[in-house]
Coordinates of C-alpha atoms in Angstrom, one line a residue:
M1 CA 21.5 -34.3 -32.8
N2 CA 18.7 -31.6 -33.5
F3 CA 18.2 -28.7 -31.4
T4 CA 14.7 -27.4 -31.4
L5 CA 13.8 -24.1 -30.1
T6 CA 10.8 -25.1 -27.9
A7 CA 8.8 -23.0 -25.7
P8 CA 10.6 -24.7 -22.3
R9 CA 13.8 -24.4 -23.7
I10 CA 13.4 -20.6 -24.7
H11 CA 12.4 -20.5 -20.9
S12 CA 15.5 -21.7 -19.8
I13 CA 17.6 -19.8 -22.3
C14 CA 16.1 -16.7 -20.8
L15 CA 17.0 -18.2 -17.1
I16 CA 20.6 -18.8 -18.6
I17 CA 20.8 -15.0 -20.5
I18 CA 19.4 -13.6 -16.9
F19 CA 21.6 -15.4 -14.9
L20 CA 24.5 -14.5 -16.5
S21 CA 23.8 -10.7 -17.0
L22 CA 23.8 -10.7 -13.3
F23 CA 27.0 -12.2 -12.8
S24 CA 29.3 -11.2 -16.0
P25 CA 31.8 -8.6 -15.6
L26 CA 29.8 -4.8 -15.1
S27 CA 29.9 -2.5 -18.0
D28 CA 28.4 0.9 -18.5
S29 CA 26.1 1.5 -21.5
N30 CA 25.8 4.5 -22.9
Q31 CA 22.6 4.0 -25.3
F32 CA 20.9 6.4 -27.7
C33 CA 20.0 6.8 -31.0
D34 CA 21.1 9.6 -33.5
A35 CA 21.5 7.9 -36.5
G36 CA 25.5 8.0 -38.3
I37 CA 25.9 10.5 -41.2
G38 CA 27.0 8.1 -44.2
Y39 CA 25.8 5.1 -42.5
S40 CA 22.6 3.1 -42.3
E41 CA 20.4 3.3 -39.3
S42 CA 20.1 -0.1 -37.7
T43 CA 17.3 -0.9 -35.1
C44 CA 18.1 1.0 -31.5
G45 CA 18.3 -0.7 -28.8
V46 CA 16.7 -3.9 -30.0
A47 CA 19.4 -7.1 -30.2
S48 CA 18.0 -9.5 -33.1
K49 CA 17.5 -13.6 -32.8
I50 CA 20.0 -14.7 -35.1
L51 CA 21.1 -18.4 -36.8
L52 CA 24.6 -18.8 -38.5
K53 CA 23.8 -22.3 -40.2
G54 CA 26.7 -24.4 -41.5
G55 CA 30.1 -22.7 -40.7
T56 CA 33.2 -23.8 -39.4
V57 CA 33.2 -22.4 -35.6
V58 CA 36.6 -21.5 -34.8
N59 CA 37.7 -20.8 -31.1
A60 CA 41.8 -20.8 -30.3
H61 CA 41.3 -24.0 -28.6
H62 CA 39.1 -26.2 -31.4
Q63 CA 37.1 -25.8 -34.8
E64 CA 33.8 -28.1 -35.6
V65 CA 30.9 -27.4 -38.5
A66 CA 28.3 -26.4 -36.6
D67 CA 25.0 -24.0 -36.0
V68 CA 25.4 -20.6 -33.8
Y69 CA 22.1 -19.3 -32.0
I70 CA 22.0 -15.9 -30.9
E71 CA 19.0 -14.2 -29.2
D72 CA 19.5 -11.0 -26.9
G73 CA 23.1 -10.3 -27.6
I74 CA 24.3 -13.5 -25.9
I75 CA 25.3 -17.2 -27.4
V76 CA 23.0 -19.4 -26.2
A77 CA 23.5 -22.4 -28.4
V78 CA 26.5 -24.1 -30.7
Q79 CA 25.9 -27.2 -32.1
S80 CA 24.8 -28.8 -35.1
N81 CA 21.3 -28.8 -36.9
I82 CA 19.7 -25.9 -34.7
L83 CA 15.9 -25.7 -35.8
V84 CA 14.1 -22.2 -35.1
G85 CA 10.8 -20.8 -35.6
D86 CA 9.6 -17.3 -37.1
G87 CA 11.5 -14.4 -36.5
V88 CA 14.8 -15.5 -36.8
K89 CA 17.6 -13.8 -39.0
I90 CA 19.4 -17.1 -40.8
I91 CA 22.4 -16.5 -42.1
D92 CA 24.0 -19.4 -44.4
A93 CA 27.6 -19.9 -43.3
T94 CA 28.2 -22.6 -45.5
G95 CA 32.1 -23.0 -46.6
K96 CA 32.9 -20.2 -44.4
Y97 CA 34.6 -19.9 -40.9
V98 CA 32.5 -18.3 -37.5
M99 CA 35.0 -17.2 -35.5
P100 CA 35.0 -14.7 -32.4
G101 CA 35.2 -10.8 -33.4
G102 CA 38.8 -9.6 -33.4
I103 CA 40.4 -7.5 -30.4
D104 CA 42.3 -4.6 -30.8
P105 CA 44.0 -3.9 -27.8
H106 CA 46.2 -1.1 -28.9
T107 CA 44.3 2.4 -30.6
H108 CA 44.0 6.1 -30.2
L109 CA 41.0 7.0 -31.2
A110 CA 40.0 11.3 -30.7
M111 CA 43.5 11.5 -28.6
E112 CA 45.4 14.9 -28.8
F113 CA 49.1 14.7 -29.6
M114 CA 51.8 16.8 -31.0
G115 CA 49.3 20.2 -32.1
T116 CA 46.5 18.4 -33.0
E117 CA 44.1 15.6 -32.7
T118 CA 43.6 12.2 -34.3
I119 CA 41.3 12.3 -37.2
D120 CA 39.1 9.5 -36.2
D121 CA 36.9 9.3 -33.1
F122 CA 35.2 7.0 -31.3
F123 CA 32.3 6.3 -33.9
S124 CA 34.5 6.7 -37.3
G125 CA 37.4 4.4 -36.3
Q126 CA 34.6 2.1 -34.4
A127 CA 32.9 2.1 -38.2
A128 CA 36.2 1.1 -39.4
A129 CA 37.0 -1.5 -37.1
L130 CA 33.7 -3.4 -37.8
A131 CA 33.7 -3.1 -41.7
G132 CA 37.1 -4.8 -40.8
G133 CA 36.0 -7.8 -38.2
T134 CA 37.2 -6.1 -35.0
T135 CA 33.9 -5.9 -32.8
M136 CA 36.1 -4.4 -29.6
H137 CA 38.9 -2.4 -28.6
I138 CA 41.1 -0.9 -25.9
D139 CA 41.7 2.9 -26.1
F140 CA 44.7 4.5 -24.1
I141 CA 43.3 7.4 -21.9
I142 CA 45.8 10.3 -22.0
P143 CA 45.7 12.1 -18.4
V144 CA 44.7 15.7 -18.2
N145 CA 47.7 17.6 -17.3
G146 CA 48.6 14.3 -15.1
S147 CA 45.2 13.6 -13.3
L148 CA 44.1 10.2 -14.2
S149 CA 40.5 10.8 -13.0
A150 CA 40.2 14.2 -15.1
G151 CA 41.8 12.3 -18.2
Y152 CA 38.9 9.4 -17.4
E153 CA 36.1 12.2 -17.7
A154 CA 37.3 13.2 -20.7
Y155 CA 37.2 9.9 -22.4
V156 CA 33.9 9.0 -21.1
K157 CA 32.3 12.1 -22.8
K158 CA 34.8 11.3 -26.5
A159 CA 33.3 7.5 -26.1
K160 CA 29.3 8.9 -26.2
K161 CA 29.4 8.0 -29.6
S162 CA 30.2 4.8 -29.8
C163 CA 29.5 2.2 -31.9
M164 CA 31.2 -0.7 -30.6
D165 CA 32.4 -2.3 -27.3
Y166 CA 35.5 -0.8 -25.8
G167 CA 37.7 -0.6 -23.0
F168 CA 40.3 1.9 -21.4
H169 CA 44.0 1.6 -20.7
M170 CA 45.6 4.5 -18.8
A171 CA 48.9 6.0 -19.2
I172 CA 50.7 7.6 -16.6
T173 CA 52.8 10.6 -17.2
K174 CA 53.6 11.7 -13.8
W175 CA 54.2 10.2 -10.2
D176 CA 52.9 11.4 -6.7
E177 CA 50.6 10.5 -3.6
T178 CA 47.2 11.9 -6.0
V179 CA 48.6 9.8 -9.1
S180 CA 49.3 6.7 -6.6
R181 CA 45.6 6.9 -5.1
E182 CA 43.7 7.6 -8.6
M183 CA 45.3 4.3 -9.9
E184 CA 43.6 2.5 -7.7
I185 CA 39.9 4.1 -8.2
M186 CA 40.8 3.2 -11.7
V187 CA 41.4 -0.3 -11.0
K188 CA 38.8 -0.6 -8.3
D189 CA 36.0 1.3 -9.6
K190 CA 36.5 2.6 -13.3
G191 CA 37.2 -1.1 -14.5
I192 CA 40.9 -0.3 -15.9
N193 CA 43.6 -3.3 -15.1
S194 CA 46.2 -1.7 -17.5
F195 CA 48.7 1.6 -16.9
K196 CA 51.3 2.6 -20.2
F197 CA 54.6 3.8 -19.3
F198 CA 56.1 6.1 -22.0
M199 CA 59.7 5.7 -22.6
A200 CA 60.0 8.1 -25.2
Y201 CA 58.2 11.6 -26.2
K202 CA 60.6 13.1 -23.8
G203 CA 59.0 16.4 -22.9
S204 CA 55.8 15.2 -23.0
L205 CA 54.8 12.1 -21.8
M206 CA 58.3 10.6 -21.1
I207 CA 58.8 9.0 -17.8
S208 CA 62.1 8.3 -15.5
D209 CA 63.3 5.0 -14.7
E210 CA 62.7 6.2 -11.3
L211 CA 58.9 6.5 -12.1
L212 CA 58.8 3.2 -14.1
I213 CA 59.8 1.6 -11.0
E214 CA 57.7 3.6 -8.4
G215 CA 54.5 2.4 -11.6
F216 CA 55.6 -1.1 -11.4
K217 CA 55.5 -1.5 -8.2
K218 CA 51.9 0.1 -7.5
C219 CA 50.5 -2.3 -10.7
K220 CA 51.8 -5.2 -9.0
S221 CA 50.2 -4.2 -6.0
L222 CA 46.6 -3.7 -7.4
G223 CA 46.9 -6.8 -10.0
A224 CA 47.0 -4.2 -12.7
L225 CA 49.4 -4.9 -16.1
A226 CA 52.1 -2.6 -16.6
M227 CA 52.6 -2.1 -20.4
V228 CA 55.5 0.1 -22.1
H229 CA 56.6 2.0 -25.1
A230 CA 59.9 1.4 -25.3
E231 CA 62.2 3.5 -27.1
N232 CA 65.3 5.4 -25.0
G233 CA 63.7 8.7 -25.3
D234 CA 66.9 10.6 -24.8
A235 CA 68.5 9.0 -27.1
V236 CA 65.8 9.9 -29.9
F237 CA 66.0 13.4 -28.9
E238 CA 69.9 13.2 -29.3
G239 CA 69.4 11.4 -32.7
Q240 CA 66.9 14.1 -33.3
K241 CA 69.0 16.5 -32.9
R242 CA 71.7 15.0 -35.0
M243 CA 69.5 14.4 -38.2
I244 CA 68.7 18.3 -38.2
E245 CA 72.7 19.4 -37.2
L246 CA 73.3 17.4 -41.3
G247 CA 70.6 18.8 -42.7
I248 CA 67.9 15.6 -42.8
T249 CA 64.6 17.3 -42.4
G250 CA 62.1 14.7 -43.9
P251 CA 60.2 11.7 -42.8
E252 CA 63.0 9.7 -44.1
G253 CA 64.9 11.8 -40.4
H254 CA 62.3 10.2 -38.4
A255 CA 63.1 6.7 -38.4
L256 CA 67.0 7.5 -38.6
S257 CA 66.7 9.5 -35.7
R258 CA 65.4 6.3 -33.6
P259 CA 67.1 3.1 -34.9
P260 CA 65.8 -0.3 -33.6
A261 CA 68.8 -0.3 -30.7
L262 CA 67.2 2.0 -29.2
E263 CA 63.8 -0.1 -29.2
G264 CA 65.9 -2.8 -28.1
E265 CA 67.8 -1.2 -25.3
A266 CA 64.6 0.4 -23.4
T267 CA 62.9 -2.7 -24.3
S268 CA 65.9 -4.8 -22.5
R269 CA 65.7 -2.1 -19.8
A270 CA 61.5 -2.3 -19.0
I271 CA 62.1 -6.3 -19.0
R272 CA 65.1 -5.7 -16.7
L273 CA 63.2 -3.4 -14.0
A274 CA 59.9 -5.6 -14.2
G275 CA 61.5 -8.5 -13.2
F276 CA 63.4 -7.0 -10.5
V277 CA 60.1 -5.7 -9.0
N278 CA 58.7 -8.9 -10.0
S279 CA 55.7 -7.1 -12.1
P280 CA 54.1 -9.1 -15.4
L281 CA 55.3 -7.0 -18.2
Y282 CA 53.2 -5.9 -22.0
V283 CA 55.6 -4.5 -24.6
V284 CA 53.2 -2.5 -26.9
H285 CA 54.0 -2.2 -30.6
V286 CA 57.1 -4.5 -31.3
M287 CA 58.6 -3.2 -33.9
S288 CA 62.3 -4.6 -34.6
I289 CA 64.4 -7.7 -34.3
D290 CA 66.3 -6.0 -31.2
A291 CA 63.0 -5.6 -29.3
M292 CA 61.4 -9.1 -30.0
E293 CA 65.1 -10.6 -29.1
E294 CA 64.9 -8.9 -25.6
I295 CA 61.1 -10.3 -25.1
A296 CA 62.5 -13.8 -26.4
K297 CA 65.6 -14.3 -23.9
A298 CA 63.2 -12.9 -21.0
R299 CA 60.1 -15.4 -21.8
K300 CA 62.4 -18.2 -22.1
S301 CA 64.2 -17.5 -18.6
G302 CA 60.3 -17.5 -17.1
Q303 CA 59.7 -14.0 -16.6
K304 CA 56.1 -13.2 -17.6
V305 CA 56.4 -10.5 -20.7
I306 CA 53.8 -9.9 -22.9
G307 CA 55.0 -9.0 -26.5
E308 CA 52.3 -7.1 -28.9
P309 CA 53.5 -7.0 -32.6
V310 CA 51.5 -4.5 -34.7
V311 CA 49.9 -5.0 -37.9
S312 CA 52.1 -2.3 -39.7
G313 CA 54.9 -3.6 -38.1
L314 CA 54.5 -7.0 -39.5
V315 CA 53.8 -5.9 -43.0
L316 CA 55.5 -3.1 -43.9
D317 CA 59.1 -2.2 -44.4
D318 CA 60.6 1.6 -44.2
S319 CA 61.3 1.9 -48.2
A320 CA 58.3 4.4 -48.4
L321 CA 59.5 7.0 -45.8
W322 CA 62.1 7.6 -48.6
D323 CA 59.9 8.6 -51.1
P324 CA 60.1 11.8 -53.1
H325 CA 56.6 12.9 -52.0
F326 CA 56.3 14.6 -48.8
Q327 CA 52.6 13.5 -48.3
T328 CA 53.5 9.8 -49.3
A329 CA 56.4 8.8 -46.9
A330 CA 54.9 11.2 -44.0
K331 CA 51.6 8.9 -43.9
Y332 CA 54.2 6.2 -42.5
V333 CA 55.9 8.3 -39.9
M334 CA 54.9 6.2 -36.6
S335 CA 56.8 5.5 -33.5
P336 CA 58.7 3.1 -33.1
P337 CA 59.5 3.6 -36.7
I338 CA 58.4 1.0 -39.3
R339 CA 61.8 -1.0 -39.8
A340 CA 63.9 -1.3 -42.8
P341 CA 63.0 -5.2 -44.9
G342 CA 63.6 -8.5 -43.0
H343 CA 62.3 -7.1 -39.3
G344 CA 58.8 -7.5 -40.6
K345 CA 59.6 -11.1 -41.3
A346 CA 61.2 -11.9 -38.3
L347 CA 58.3 -10.4 -36.6
Q348 CA 56.0 -12.4 -38.2
A349 CA 58.2 -15.7 -37.7
A350 CA 58.3 -14.8 -33.6
L351 CA 54.2 -14.5 -33.7
S352 CA 54.2 -17.5 -35.2
T353 CA 56.3 -19.4 -32.8
G354 CA 54.8 -17.7 -29.9
V355 CA 57.2 -15.3 -29.0
L356 CA 54.9 -12.6 -29.2
Q357 CA 51.3 -13.0 -28.3
L358 CA 48.8 -11.1 -30.5
V359 CA 48.5 -8.2 -32.7
G360 CA 47.2 -4.7 -32.5
T361 CA 47.3 -1.7 -34.7
D362 CA 48.3 1.5 -32.7
H363 CA 45.8 3.0 -34.3
C364 CA 46.6 6.4 -34.4
T365 CA 45.6 8.7 -37.7
F366 CA 46.2 11.7 -38.8
N367 CA 45.2 13.2 -42.1
S368 CA 47.3 14.6 -45.3
T369 CA 46.9 18.1 -43.8
Q370 CA 47.9 17.3 -40.6
K371 CA 50.8 15.0 -41.2
A372 CA 52.1 18.6 -43.3
L373 CA 52.6 20.4 -40.4
G374 CA 55.8 18.6 -40.2
I375 CA 57.0 19.1 -44.1
D376 CA 59.9 21.3 -42.9
D377 CA 61.0 19.5 -39.8
F378 CA 60.3 15.6 -39.3
R379 CA 59.7 16.2 -35.4
K380 CA 56.2 17.8 -36.4
I381 CA 54.6 15.2 -38.1
P382 CA 51.9 13.7 -36.4
N383 CA 53.0 10.0 -35.0
G384 CA 50.7 7.5 -36.3
V385 CA 49.1 5.2 -39.2
N386 CA 45.7 3.5 -39.6
G387 CA 45.2 -0.2 -39.1
L388 CA 41.9 -0.9 -37.2
E389 CA 40.1 -1.9 -40.6
E390 CA 42.8 -3.6 -42.3
R391 CA 44.2 -5.6 -39.4
M392 CA 41.8 -8.6 -39.6
H393 CA 42.5 -9.3 -43.2
L394 CA 45.9 -8.6 -43.5
V395 CA 47.0 -10.7 -40.6
W396 CA 44.9 -14.0 -42.6
D397 CA 46.4 -13.1 -45.6
T398 CA 50.1 -12.8 -44.0
M399 CA 50.0 -15.4 -41.9
V400 CA 46.8 -18.0 -42.2
V401 CA 47.1 -17.8 -46.1
S402 CA 51.1 -18.6 -46.3
G403 CA 51.0 -21.4 -43.9
Q404 CA 52.7 -19.3 -40.9
I405 CA 49.8 -20.1 -38.2
S406 CA 46.6 -22.2 -38.2
V407 CA 42.9 -21.0 -38.1
T408 CA 42.4 -21.4 -34.9
D409 CA 46.1 -20.0 -34.0
F410 CA 44.6 -16.8 -35.8
V411 CA 41.6 -16.2 -33.5
R412 CA 44.6 -16.3 -30.4
V413 CA 46.0 -14.0 -31.7
T414 CA 43.4 -11.4 -33.5
S415 CA 40.7 -11.8 -30.3
T416 CA 41.4 -14.6 -27.9
E417 CA 44.7 -13.5 -25.9
C418 CA 43.3 -10.2 -25.7
A419 CA 40.4 -11.0 -24.0
R420 CA 42.9 -13.4 -21.2
I421 CA 45.7 -10.7 -20.9
F422 CA 42.5 -8.7 -20.2
N423 CA 40.7 -10.6 -17.9
I424 CA 37.7 -10.7 -20.0
Y425 CA 37.2 -14.3 -21.3
P426 CA 35.2 -16.0 -22.2
R427 CA 32.8 -13.1 -22.4
K428 CA 34.9 -12.0 -25.3
G429 CA 37.0 -14.0 -27.7
A430 CA 35.0 -17.3 -28.0
I431 CA 32.1 -18.7 -29.2
L432 CA 30.8 -20.3 -26.3
V433 CA 27.9 -20.8 -24.6
G434 CA 27.2 -17.6 -22.9
S435 CA 29.7 -15.5 -24.6
D436 CA 28.7 -12.3 -26.3
A437 CA 27.9 -12.2 -29.7
D438 CA 30.7 -10.5 -31.3
I439 CA 31.1 -12.8 -34.3
I440 CA 32.5 -12.6 -37.9
I441 CA 31.9 -15.1 -41.2
L442 CA 35.2 -15.0 -42.6
N443 CA 34.8 -16.1 -46.4
P444 CA 38.5 -17.7 -47.3
N445 CA 38.1 -17.5 -50.9
S446 CA 36.9 -14.2 -51.2
S447 CA 39.3 -11.4 -51.7
F448 CA 39.9 -7.9 -50.5
E449 CA 41.7 -5.0 -51.5
I450 CA 42.1 -1.8 -49.2
S451 CA 42.2 1.7 -50.6
S452 CA 41.7 5.1 -48.8
K453 CA 38.3 5.6 -51.6
T454 CA 36.7 2.5 -50.0
H455 CA 37.7 2.7 -46.3
H456 CA 35.5 4.2 -43.4
S457 CA 38.5 5.8 -41.4
R458 CA 38.0 9.0 -42.0
T459 CA 41.4 9.9 -43.2
D460 CA 42.3 10.9 -47.0
T461 CA 45.5 8.4 -47.0
N462 CA 46.2 4.5 -46.4
V463 CA 49.1 2.9 -45.2
Y464 CA 48.0 -0.4 -47.2
E465 CA 46.7 1.5 -50.0
G466 CA 46.5 -1.0 -53.0
R467 CA 47.2 -4.4 -51.1
K468 CA 45.0 -7.1 -52.1
G469 CA 44.7 -10.9 -50.5
K470 CA 42.4 -13.8 -49.3
G471 CA 40.0 -13.9 -47.2
K472 CA 37.7 -11.6 -46.6
V473 CA 35.2 -10.7 -43.6
E474 CA 31.4 -10.8 -45.0
V475 CA 29.4 -10.7 -41.9
T476 CA 30.1 -8.8 -38.5
I477 CA 27.6 -9.2 -35.6
A478 CA 28.2 -7.0 -32.7
G479 CA 26.0 -7.4 -29.5
G480 CA 23.9 -9.4 -31.3
K481 CA 23.1 -7.2 -34.2
V482 CA 24.0 -7.4 -38.2
V483 CA 26.1 -4.1 -38.5
W484 CA 28.4 -5.2 -41.4
E485 CA 26.8 -7.5 -44.7
N486 CA 26.8 -7.0 -48.4
D487 CA 29.7 -4.3 -47.8
E488 CA 27.0 -2.1 -46.3
L489 CA 27.6 -0.9 -42.2
K490 CA 24.1 -0.6 -40.1
I491 CA 25.5 1.3 -37.0
V492 CA 24.2 3.6 -34.4
P493 CA 26.4 5.9 -32.4
G494 CA 25.4 5.2 -28.8
D495 CA 24.9 1.9 -29.1
G496 CA 28.4 0.8 -27.8
K497 CA 28.9 -0.5 -23.9
Y498 CA 32.2 0.2 -21.8
V499 CA 33.6 -3.1 -20.8
K500 CA 35.2 -3.1 -17.4
M501 CA 38.3 -5.3 -16.7
A502 CA 39.1 -7.0 -13.7
P503 CA 42.5 -7.0 -12.3
F504 CA 44.7 -10.1 -11.5
N505 CA 44.7 -11.5 -15.0
Y506 CA 46.5 -15.3 -15.2
L507 CA 49.8 -13.4 -15.5
F508 CA 49.7 -12.8 -12.1
D509 CA 49.4 -16.3 -11.0
G510 CA 52.5 -17.8 -9.0
I511 CA 53.7 -13.9 -8.3
E512 CA 53.7 -14.7 -4.6
K513 CA 55.3 -17.5 -4.5
A514 CA 58.0 -16.4 -6.6
D515 CA 58.2 -13.6 -4.3
S516 CA 58.6 -15.6 -1.0
E517 CA 61.4 -17.9 -3.1
Y518 CA 63.2 -14.7 -3.5
L519 CA 63.2 -13.4 0.0
S520 CA 63.8 -17.3 1.4
S521 CA 67.1 -16.9 -1.0
L522 CA 68.7 -13.5 0.5
R523 CA 69.6 -15.5 3.5
A524 CA 69.7 -12.0 5.3
P525 CA 69.6 -10.0 7.3
V526 CA 72.7 -12.0 9.4
I527 CA 72.1 -11.4 12.7
R528 CA 76.2 -9.9 14.0
S529 CA 77.2 -9.1 17.5
K530 CA 77.7 -5.4 17.7
Q531 CA 80.4 -6.0 20.2
T532 CA 84.3 -4.6 19.5
S533 CA 87.2 -6.2 20.7

């Protein structure tokens, strides 16, 4: 069927766009014109009219050959044979996949950590993301001296240079009535619907089981998703002391001090405590078989647990940590550690069978000079690796090209499931009429090669250095603008928008019924006579 954009149709489309803008989730925009150094300047604040012709449009539930018409940053038509007039940019997508832009649920940009700050900020990190086909990410706010409000304000300032859409999670690092009240403000006023609890990093970010329970209870009452970094921080601290006493001070000591068993134990403990409270749980950066099996067992029993592997855990192993060159070994230090061979394959299998649900990166980059802070003591090596630019390509090559998941599953694990979990679907994570025009065109017949010399991150190293594969993102459209085409970025600091995320996602469905069934199962209190014989 032909679809011609006549004047009446354009009028109708405009009405649809106005309606969607009124009733879509609220977002705050920080827009200003300022060309980024090293990047091409695009027209600031003006969304293009774009027609994507003849590609295979892929959603998590369906794929079809169709055209996609975009206007004012919104998808306004998805069907075959769309005809347009002048002033529309036409991109031929024949033989290629047209998919929702990636959403990375786990990043750390401009994060102050371990005596330094991540080298990628909200401009360079997002530039890397766009070049790799990711059009939105969710970053973690770290409170300032325990204050959620101060942390939020600090990250709002950091994000002013954003060139793509983003959201926020909030970390909880202490507990009192002020924090409890601030959690309500974050959910009700600031659009944050998830809170992260660190079970590791003793002496800085780590929290106790008592705080974990209080936090889970508060998250449940607010309809916010509780997230955990699951490692036994006390045992890790002991493991670190043990390695130093043995004279093991290099990067290999990092992995040896926090083995998979400690990740498995903390994952099990968090799952059981979440079950005790009856709150949904999201386990970030699942890196080991031990943790994955705990999640599988919980999900099989019906508990609402989400498992997030990260691309480094899927495709790398820990062999490089034993490299004789410190700079090479140190760049792989992250927590939980990259594991021994075998864990990655098991995590891939868990992702392909639905035991794990979506893929993040934990993009937390430090350059070689920063990593050298720990040259004499692995405990001082800033933890973190790159991945924002590489995630989409590596998941495609590792999971789709190998036949482990389908093309529609690829969309699900890199975009749609994240949008559903954080309550922004179908505004994000879909190519549907009314969705935001965040779209990529992936050519399955093109190849990619990863190198620190050509990547867009500011770090001087890359943990995926030299990797080659099939499937390349050739075009990225963010907010209705072509921002990546012909291997060139066209971005402007300030073009990105903050996306507010509403509470009570689908994981909260049935929570009240389960609570009611629990209460009725207690058969208590028992009414007893107070008389004594």
